[in-house]
Tab-separated table of N, CA and C in Angstrom:
chain	number	residue	atom	x	y	z
A	1	MET	N	11.576	-8.467	-22.060
A	1	MET	CA	10.924	-7.473	-21.245
A	1	MET	C	10.881	-6.172	-22.038
A	2	GLN	N	9.754	-5.483	-21.984
A	2	GLN	CA	9.623	-4.207	-22.682
A	2	GLN	C	10.073	-3.072	-21.783
A	3	GLU	N	10.594	-2.044	-22.412
A	3	GLU	CA	11.057	-0.874	-21.679
A	3	GLU	C	9.963	0.190	-21.663
A	4	VAL	N	9.789	0.815	-20.500
A	4	VAL	CA	8.857	1.925	-20.343
A	4	VAL	C	9.647	3.084	-19.763
A	5	LYS	N	9.533	4.245	-20.381
A	5	LYS	CA	10.271	5.408	-19.890
A	5	LYS	C	9.350	6.296	-19.060
A	6	VAL	N	9.908	6.810	-17.974
A	6	VAL	CA	9.178	7.694	-17.075
A	6	VAL	C	10.071	8.887	-16.791
A	7	ARG	N	9.469	10.071	-16.744
A	7	ARG	CA	10.230	11.288	-16.441
A	7	ARG	C	9.814	11.806	-15.071
A	8	PHE	N	10.809	12.158	-14.256
A	8	PHE	CA	10.575	12.702	-12.930
A	8	PHE	C	11.319	14.016	-12.772
A	9	PRO	N	10.746	14.954	-12.023
A	9	PRO	CA	11.500	16.161	-11.684
A	9	PRO	C	12.685	15.782	-10.781
A	10	ALA	N	13.711	16.619	-10.762
A	10	ALA	CA	14.926	16.333	-9.996
A	10	ALA	C	14.643	16.083	-8.522
A	11	GLU	N	13.711	16.845	-7.943
A	11	GLU	CA	13.425	16.655	-6.510
A	11	GLU	C	12.776	15.288	-6.238
A	12	ASP	N	11.948	14.799	-7.163
A	12	ASP	CA	11.357	13.471	-7.001
A	12	ASP	C	12.416	12.381	-7.137
A	13	LEU	N	13.360	12.579	-8.061
A	13	LEU	CA	14.448	11.609	-8.213
A	13	LEU	C	15.311	11.552	-6.956
A	14	ALA	N	15.512	12.691	-6.328
A	14	ALA	CA	16.290	12.713	-5.087
A	14	ALA	C	15.592	11.893	-4.006
A	15	VAL	N	14.267	12.007	-3.916
A	15	VAL	CA	13.504	11.220	-2.948
A	15	VAL	C	13.600	9.735	-3.291
A	16	LEU	N	13.436	9.403	-4.566
A	16	LEU	CA	13.557	8.001	-4.994
A	16	LEU	C	14.942	7.445	-4.667
A	17	ASP	N	15.978	8.239	-4.907
A	17	ASP	CA	17.338	7.779	-4.631
A	17	ASP	C	17.545	7.503	-3.146
A	18	GLN	N	16.950	8.315	-2.290
A	18	GLN	CA	17.034	8.064	-0.845
A	18	GLN	C	16.320	6.763	-0.494
A	19	GLN	N	15.156	6.547	-1.099
A	19	GLN	CA	14.374	5.342	-0.804
A	19	GLN	C	15.070	4.080	-1.292
A	20	VAL	N	15.704	4.128	-2.466
A	20	VAL	CA	16.388	2.936	-2.959
A	20	VAL	C	17.637	2.649	-2.138
A	21	ALA	N	18.282	3.693	-1.624
A	21	ALA	CA	19.454	3.484	-0.766
A	21	ALA	C	19.055	2.749	0.509
A	22	VAL	N	17.910	3.123	1.065
A	22	VAL	CA	17.424	2.470	2.282
A	22	VAL	C	16.972	1.042	1.974
A	23	ALA	N	16.256	0.874	0.870
A	23	ALA	CA	15.694	-0.436	0.518
A	23	ALA	C	16.744	-1.391	-0.054
A	24	GLY	N	17.839	-0.849	-0.565
A	24	GLY	CA	18.869	-1.697	-1.146
A	24	GLY	C	18.478	-2.316	-2.471
A	25	ILE	N	17.653	-1.613	-3.239
A	25	ILE	CA	17.227	-2.098	-4.554
A	25	ILE	C	17.482	-1.007	-5.585
A	26	SER	N	17.331	-1.350	-6.847
A	26	SER	CA	17.543	-0.362	-7.901
A	26	SER	C	16.345	0.574	-8.008
A	27	ARG	N	16.576	1.713	-8.604
A	27	ARG	CA	15.493	2.673	-8.822
A	27	ARG	C	14.403	2.060	-9.689
A	28	ALA	N	14.801	1.324	-10.724
A	28	ALA	CA	13.818	0.680	-11.610
A	28	ALA	C	12.962	-0.314	-10.846
A	29	GLU	N	13.600	-1.083	-9.947
A	29	GLU	CA	12.842	-2.069	-9.176
A	29	GLU	C	11.853	-1.383	-8.236
A	30	LEU	N	12.276	-0.287	-7.609
A	30	LEU	CA	11.379	0.442	-6.713
A	30	LEU	C	10.164	0.990	-7.480
A	31	VAL	N	10.414	1.603	-8.627
A	31	VAL	CA	9.321	2.161	-9.430
A	31	VAL	C	8.406	1.039	-9.904
A	32	ARG	N	8.973	-0.082	-10.350
A	32	ARG	CA	8.172	-1.220	-10.802
A	32	ARG	C	7.308	-1.761	-9.653
A	33	ASN	N	7.914	-1.925	-8.471
A	33	ASN	CA	7.160	-2.424	-7.319
A	33	ASN	C	6.019	-1.487	-6.953
A	34	ARG	N	6.279	-0.207	-6.971
A	34	ARG	CA	5.239	0.762	-6.629
A	34	ARG	C	4.121	0.763	-7.672
A	35	ALA	N	4.481	0.650	-8.920
A	35	ALA	CA	3.473	0.651	-9.983
A	35	ALA	C	2.588	-0.584	-9.893
A	36	LEU	N	3.185	-1.718	-9.562
A	36	LEU	CA	2.425	-2.964	-9.509
A	36	LEU	C	1.630	-3.112	-8.221
A	37	SER	N	2.007	-2.378	-7.183
A	37	SER	CA	1.284	-2.490	-5.914
A	37	SER	C	0.369	-1.292	-5.678
A	38	ALA	N	0.153	-0.497	-6.693
A	38	ALA	CA	-0.656	0.716	-6.544
A	38	ALA	C	-2.136	0.431	-6.356
A	39	ALA	N	-2.537	-0.833	-6.439
A	39	ALA	CA	-3.956	-1.158	-6.321
A	39	ALA	C	-4.496	-0.946	-4.912
A	40	LEU	N	-3.631	-0.944	-3.919
A	40	LEU	CA	-4.078	-0.768	-2.542
A	40	LEU	C	-4.115	0.709	-2.199
A	41	PRO	N	-5.306	1.271	-2.030
A	41	PRO	CA	-5.389	2.708	-1.751
A	41	PRO	C	-4.907	3.028	-0.346
A	42	ARG	N	-4.409	4.223	-0.174
A	42	ARG	CA	-3.983	4.701	1.134
A	42	ARG	C	-5.139	5.451	1.770
A	43	LEU	N	-5.383	5.181	3.038
A	43	LEU	CA	-6.472	5.838	3.749
A	43	LEU	C	-5.933	7.001	4.568
A	44	THR	N	-6.680	8.097	4.569
A	44	THR	CA	-6.362	9.174	5.493
A	44	THR	C	-6.911	8.775	6.856
A	45	VAL	N	-6.535	9.500	7.880
A	45	VAL	CA	-7.034	9.206	9.226
A	45	VAL	C	-8.549	9.347	9.260
A	46	SER	N	-9.066	10.393	8.628
A	46	SER	CA	-10.525	10.581	8.627
A	46	SER	C	-11.227	9.479	7.834
A	47	ASP	N	-10.619	9.034	6.726
A	47	ASP	CA	-11.185	7.905	5.964
A	47	ASP	C	-11.220	6.645	6.820
A	48	TYR	N	-10.158	6.426	7.582
A	48	TYR	CA	-10.084	5.248	8.453
A	48	TYR	C	-11.190	5.285	9.508
A	49	HIS	N	-11.346	6.433	10.168
A	49	HIS	CA	-12.385	6.550	11.200
A	49	HIS	C	-13.788	6.408	10.607
A	50	ARG	N	-13.961	6.928	9.407
A	50	ARG	CA	-15.248	6.791	8.723
A	50	ARG	C	-15.519	5.320	8.384
A	51	LEU	N	-14.481	4.614	7.968
A	51	LEU	CA	-14.610	3.181	7.666
A	51	LEU	C	-14.991	2.397	8.921
A	52	VAL	N	-14.374	2.720	10.046
A	52	VAL	CA	-14.712	2.047	11.304
A	52	VAL	C	-16.164	2.336	11.673
A	53	ALA	N	-16.563	3.606	11.589
A	53	ALA	CA	-17.942	3.983	11.932
A	53	ALA	C	-18.942	3.288	11.010
A	54	ASP	N	-18.650	3.258	9.718
A	54	ASP	CA	-19.541	2.593	8.763
A	54	ASP	C	-19.639	1.094	9.055
A	55	SER	N	-18.508	0.486	9.416
A	55	SER	CA	-18.500	-0.939	9.734
A	55	SER	C	-19.307	-1.232	10.990
A	56	CYS	N	-19.189	-0.371	11.997
A	56	CYS	CA	-19.984	-0.537	13.224
A	56	CYS	C	-21.472	-0.423	12.899
A	57	ALA	N	-21.821	0.547	12.070
A	57	ALA	CA	-23.226	0.714	11.683
A	57	ALA	C	-23.713	-0.508	10.907
A	58	PHE	N	-22.869	-1.040	10.030
A	58	PHE	CA	-23.238	-2.215	9.255
A	58	PHE	C	-23.529	-3.406	10.174
A	59	MET	N	-22.750	-3.532	11.246
A	59	MET	CA	-22.934	-4.640	12.188
A	59	MET	C	-24.066	-4.368	13.180
A	60	ARG	N	-24.693	-3.218	13.097
A	60	ARG	CA	-25.848	-2.840	13.923
A	60	ARG	C	-25.617	-3.048	15.412
A	61	GLY	N	-24.401	-2.715	15.857
A	61	GLY	CA	-24.101	-2.791	17.278
A	61	GLY	C	-23.796	-4.173	17.794
A	62	ASP	N	-23.719	-5.171	16.905
A	62	ASP	CA	-23.439	-6.544	17.340
A	62	ASP	C	-21.989	-6.735	17.775
A	63	LEU	N	-21.100	-5.844	17.331
A	63	LEU	CA	-19.695	-5.938	17.708
A	63	LEU	C	-19.267	-4.673	18.440
A	64	ASN	N	-18.399	-4.851	19.407
A	64	ASN	CA	-17.818	-3.727	20.123
A	64	ASN	C	-17.007	-2.888	19.133
A	65	PRO	N	-17.177	-1.553	19.118
A	65	PRO	CA	-16.429	-0.705	18.181
A	65	PRO	C	-14.913	-0.900	18.255
A	66	ARG	N	-14.389	-1.183	19.443
A	66	ARG	CA	-12.947	-1.434	19.564
A	66	ARG	C	-12.545	-2.694	18.811
A	67	HIS	N	-13.405	-3.704	18.836
A	67	HIS	CA	-13.107	-4.932	18.101
A	67	HIS	C	-13.159	-4.686	16.596
A	68	VAL	N	-14.138	-3.887	16.173
A	68	VAL	CA	-14.250	-3.551	14.748
A	68	VAL	C	-12.992	-2.803	14.302
A	69	GLU	N	-12.563	-1.823	15.093
A	69	GLU	CA	-11.378	-1.040	14.735
A	69	GLU	C	-10.132	-1.926	14.679
A	70	THR	N	-10.000	-2.821	15.636
A	70	THR	CA	-8.853	-3.738	15.654
A	70	THR	C	-8.859	-4.631	14.418
A	71	LEU	N	-10.016	-5.143	14.063
A	71	LEU	CA	-10.127	-6.008	12.892
A	71	LEU	C	-9.815	-5.249	11.608
A	72	ILE	N	-10.325	-4.039	11.483
A	72	ILE	CA	-10.053	-3.243	10.274
A	72	ILE	C	-8.560	-2.940	10.174
A	73	ALA	N	-7.944	-2.556	11.270
A	73	ALA	CA	-6.500	-2.275	11.262
A	73	ALA	C	-5.716	-3.521	10.851
A	74	TYR	N	-6.125	-4.667	11.357
A	74	TYR	CA	-5.463	-5.924	11.009
A	74	TYR	C	-5.588	-6.210	9.506
A	75	VAL	N	-6.781	-6.082	8.988
A	75	VAL	CA	-7.012	-6.380	7.568
A	75	VAL	C	-6.217	-5.419	6.680
A	76	ILE	N	-6.227	-4.145	7.007
A	76	ILE	CA	-5.474	-3.170	6.208
A	76	ILE	C	-3.989	-3.513	6.223
A	77	THR	N	-3.460	-3.848	7.386
A	77	THR	CA	-2.050	-4.201	7.506
A	77	THR	C	-1.723	-5.443	6.694
A	78	ARG	N	-2.574	-6.454	6.784
A	78	ARG	CA	-2.341	-7.686	6.031
A	78	ARG	C	-2.429	-7.447	4.519
A	79	LEU	N	-3.386	-6.628	4.089
A	79	LEU	CA	-3.494	-6.312	2.666
A	79	LEU	C	-2.247	-5.594	2.181
A	80	ASP	N	-1.749	-4.680	2.983
A	80	ASP	CA	-0.545	-3.937	2.623
A	80	ASP	C	0.651	-4.879	2.524
A	81	GLN	N	0.800	-5.785	3.478
A	81	GLN	CA	1.894	-6.761	3.443
A	81	GLN	C	1.767	-7.663	2.224
A	82	HIS	N	0.554	-8.119	1.946
A	82	HIS	CA	0.327	-8.986	0.788
A	82	HIS	C	0.671	-8.246	-0.503
A	83	SER	N	0.266	-6.989	-0.572
A	83	SER	CA	0.538	-6.180	-1.756
A	83	SER	C	2.039	-6.041	-1.980
A	84	LYS	N	2.786	-5.806	-0.906
A	84	LYS	CA	4.239	-5.663	-1.026
A	84	LYS	C	4.893	-6.976	-1.419
A	85	GLN	N	4.419	-8.088	-0.863
A	85	GLN	CA	4.974	-9.394	-1.223
A	85	GLN	C	4.699	-9.720	-2.673
A	86	THR	N	3.503	-9.411	-3.138
A	86	THR	CA	3.138	-9.676	-4.525
A	86	THR	C	3.977	-8.829	-5.467
A	87	ALA	N	4.167	-7.561	-5.112
A	87	ALA	CA	4.927	-6.654	-5.975
A	87	ALA	C	6.390	-7.072	-6.066
A	88	THR	N	6.966	-7.553	-4.969
A	88	THR	CA	8.375	-7.937	-4.994
A	88	THR	C	8.593	-9.317	-5.580
A	89	SER	N	7.529	-10.098	-5.738
A	89	SER	CA	7.679	-11.438	-6.294
A	89	SER	C	7.575	-11.454	-7.813
A	90	HIS	N	7.261	-10.315	-8.428
A	90	HIS	CA	7.193	-10.268	-9.889
A	90	HIS	C	8.603	-10.445	-10.438
A	91	GLN	N	8.763	-11.390	-11.321
A	91	GLN	CA	10.053	-11.662	-11.921
A	91	GLN	C	9.969	-11.357	-13.403
A	92	PRO	N	11.062	-10.878	-13.983
A	92	PRO	CA	11.047	-10.623	-15.419
A	92	PRO	C	10.849	-11.927	-16.198
A	93	VAL	N	10.161	-11.828	-17.306
A	93	VAL	CA	9.934	-12.980	-18.162
A	93	VAL	C	11.239	-13.313	-18.855
A	94	ALA	N	11.657	-14.569	-18.771
A	94	ALA	CA	12.940	-14.979	-19.375
A	94	ALA	C	12.818	-15.144	-20.863
């Protein structure tokens, strides 16, 4: 396995240390998991509402907006879970 060095300000390290204490993993594992799962973008509330509105427009009124919103929320949640499972399943090469 190759080593990669990363520098963080002290306040960021304090946040990381709190997160690893809660997660029960090493700091290196947390940083590795986050780096490997960074492909899933985070949506703001306004981005989410815009996505729902765009999806409703795409369906040209064929679906109830509440159903569209429920489906989008489900997909985002599942993608996030999948991303976390994939990131934690990475094993070092022996």
